[in-house]
Amino acid sequence: MKTSNKLLLGFSGTLALLMLFSAIILKANYNKGITNTDNHHSSPDPLQKAETLQPFQVLVITNGQADSATTVTRQEQNENGHTTYTQNINNIFINKGDGYTLNHHSNVTLQQSGDTLFIRMDKQADISLTCPSLKAIRNSYCNVSMNGFTLPSLIIQSGPNTGTNLSGNHLTSLTYTGELANNLSLHGDNTMDSVKITMGKGGSLRFEDIAYKAADIRVDSLQELNIYGKAISCIKQIN
């Protein structure tokens, strides 16, 4: 056998052994869960905090930022050009739960007095709050979404340029008072017996397929009004 052929066979054999050895190492690392694939969900957010709160019944939310905007306008480029859309910011998601907890990104200041919890949003970010019940919400320059509660009554007072979104709640009585340019959305999976709504100028009111027994709705120069399904037949008067 020629020397060149011997060298070629030797090189091929060495290469095959190296490939086999690499495959064995990769298999072992895979079994241990070691991969080079990026996993963006594996590392916890270092700024994310979960706090256990004392029981409360009244929630007061304020925006402590220099810019008190609750929406931001953005542009996206697509195949048809640019699309402009409005996105809510400074959102508070309130969900029914057995305990009192708050999840945030180190962007809030908390204070509690009696049965009232004060939350000030110091930086732009969303927060999530869990509690078993609520009696009242006072909101200033933030957006509130409330989901999954069964309550005898709920009082909501919204300052200017705020949004309130209710879904999956069962309320005997809802009383809502909104100042200038506030937005109230009541989704069809809510149930309510009595609804009392007062809105300032430039507001937006959205009623989906909700049946209720009594309603007192007083508005001043609405910017937008959307009423669907059973909600239309239940309305007797809008002032």
mmCIF file of N, CA, C and O in Angstrom, residues 4-5 16 18 26 29 52 55 65 95 142 153 163-164 175 179 184 195 197 203 222 228 231:
data_model
loop_
_atom_site.group_PDB
_atom_site.id
_atom_site.type_symbol
_atom_site.label_atom_id
_atom_site.label_comp_id
_atom_site.label_asym_id
_atom_site.label_seq_id
_atom_site.Cartn_x
_atom_site.Cartn_y
_atom_site.Cartn_z
ATOM 1 N N SER A 4 0.815 7.420 0.673
ATOM 2 C CA SER A 4 -0.281 8.406 0.625
ATOM 3 C C SER A 4 -1.607 7.773 1.009
ATOM 4 O O SER A 4 -2.433 8.381 1.699
ATOM 5 N N ASN A 5 -1.817 6.522 0.580
ATOM 6 C CA ASN A 5 -3.067 5.832 0.933
ATOM 7 C C ASN A 5 -3.122 5.539 2.427
ATOM 8 O O ASN A 5 -4.171 5.617 3.068
ATOM 9 N N ALA A 16 -13.080 9.943 12.091
ATOM 10 C CA ALA A 16 -14.263 9.188 12.517
ATOM 11 C C ALA A 16 -14.308 9.042 14.029
ATOM 12 O O ALA A 16 -15.377 9.150 14.658
ATOM 13 N N LEU A 18 -12.955 11.114 16.217
ATOM 14 C CA LEU A 18 -13.282 12.419 16.791
ATOM 15 C C LEU A 18 -14.776 12.721 16.687
ATOM 16 O O LEU A 18 -15.386 13.257 17.629
ATOM 17 N N LEU A 26 -22.028 15.305 23.198
ATOM 18 C CA LEU A 26 -23.265 16.047 22.976
ATOM 19 C C LEU A 26 -24.459 15.304 23.543
ATOM 20 O O LEU A 26 -25.368 15.900 24.127
ATOM 21 N N ASN A 29 -24.423 15.696 27.341
ATOM 22 C CA ASN A 29 -24.852 17.038 27.754
ATOM 23 C C ASN A 29 -26.332 17.243 27.542
ATOM 24 O O ASN A 29 -27.006 17.896 28.339
ATOM 25 N N THR A 52 -46.052 40.161 49.397
ATOM 26 C CA THR A 52 -47.272 39.809 50.114
ATOM 27 C C THR A 52 -47.764 41.036 50.872
ATOM 28 O O THR A 52 -46.997 41.686 51.590
ATOM 29 N N PRO A 55 -54.198 42.715 54.278
ATOM 30 C CA PRO A 55 -55.547 42.820 53.698
ATOM 31 C C PRO A 55 -55.996 44.277 53.535
ATOM 32 O O PRO A 55 -55.678 45.142 54.364
ATOM 33 N N GLN A 65 -45.165 59.728 37.871
ATOM 34 C CA GLN A 65 -44.170 60.038 36.850
ATOM 35 C C GLN A 65 -44.358 61.465 36.333
ATOM 36 O O GLN A 65 -45.442 62.037 36.417
ATOM 37 N N ASN A 95 -56.679 40.764 39.777
ATOM 38 C CA ASN A 95 -57.291 39.454 39.609
ATOM 39 C C ASN A 95 -57.740 38.887 40.942
ATOM 40 O O ASN A 95 -57.121 39.145 41.983
ATOM 41 N N CYS A 142 -53.746 56.084 35.291
ATOM 42 C CA CYS A 142 -53.316 54.705 35.089
ATOM 43 C C CYS A 142 -54.485 53.949 34.450
ATOM 44 O O CYS A 142 -55.612 54.427 34.429
ATOM 45 N N SER A 153 -71.052 45.021 45.769
ATOM 46 C CA SER A 153 -71.004 46.371 45.199
ATOM 47 C C SER A 153 -69.556 46.741 44.912
ATOM 48 O O SER A 153 -68.628 46.251 45.564
ATOM 49 N N GLY A 163 -58.165 54.527 31.916
ATOM 50 C CA GLY A 163 -58.948 53.469 31.314
ATOM 51 C C GLY A 163 -59.347 52.442 32.360
ATOM 52 O O GLY A 163 -58.554 52.092 33.237
ATOM 53 N N THR A 164 -60.594 51.945 32.275
ATOM 54 C CA THR A 164 -61.089 50.916 33.192
ATOM 55 C C THR A 164 -61.706 49.804 32.361
ATOM 56 O O THR A 164 -62.582 50.054 31.531
ATOM 57 N N THR A 175 -70.942 51.323 40.610
ATOM 58 C CA THR A 175 -71.017 52.779 40.531
ATOM 59 C C THR A 175 -69.690 53.289 39.984
ATOM 60 O O THR A 175 -68.635 53.070 40.590
ATOM 61 N N GLU A 179 -63.731 61.236 35.185
ATOM 62 C CA GLU A 179 -63.503 62.643 34.848
ATOM 63 C C GLU A 179 -63.251 62.781 33.344
ATOM 64 O O GLU A 179 -63.706 61.956 32.558
ATOM 65 N N LEU A 184 -64.281 53.544 29.723
ATOM 66 C CA LEU A 184 -64.859 52.433 30.480
ATOM 67 C C LEU A 184 -65.324 51.354 29.513
ATOM 68 O O LEU A 184 -66.134 51.620 28.617
ATOM 69 N N VAL A 195 -76.401 49.395 37.497
ATOM 70 C CA VAL A 195 -75.247 50.115 36.948
ATOM 71 C C VAL A 195 -75.528 51.610 37.030
ATOM 72 O O VAL A 195 -76.543 52.087 36.523
ATOM 73 N N ILE A 197 -73.459 55.100 36.044
ATOM 74 C CA ILE A 197 -72.258 55.596 35.370
ATOM 75 C C ILE A 197 -72.373 57.098 35.154
ATOM 76 O O ILE A 197 -73.375 57.583 34.627
ATOM 77 N N GLY A 203 -65.212 61.280 26.989
ATOM 78 C CA GLY A 203 -65.049 59.905 27.445
ATOM 79 C C GLY A 203 -65.427 58.886 26.384
ATOM 80 O O GLY A 203 -65.969 59.216 25.325
ATOM 81 N N LEU A 222 -69.691 62.590 24.904
ATOM 82 C CA LEU A 222 -68.872 61.401 24.710
ATOM 83 C C LEU A 222 -68.103 61.478 23.393
ATOM 84 O O LEU A 222 -68.614 61.958 22.380
ATOM 85 N N TYR A 228 -73.767 46.843 22.632
ATOM 86 C CA TYR A 228 -74.055 45.647 21.862
ATOM 87 C C TYR A 228 -75.077 44.766 22.582
ATOM 88 O O TYR A 228 -75.207 44.812 23.813
ATOM 89 N N ALA A 231 -77.383 44.631 26.137
ATOM 90 C CA ALA A 231 -77.200 45.932 26.781
ATOM 91 C C ALA A 231 -78.088 46.995 26.144
ATOM 92 O O ALA A 231 -78.554 47.915 26.829
#
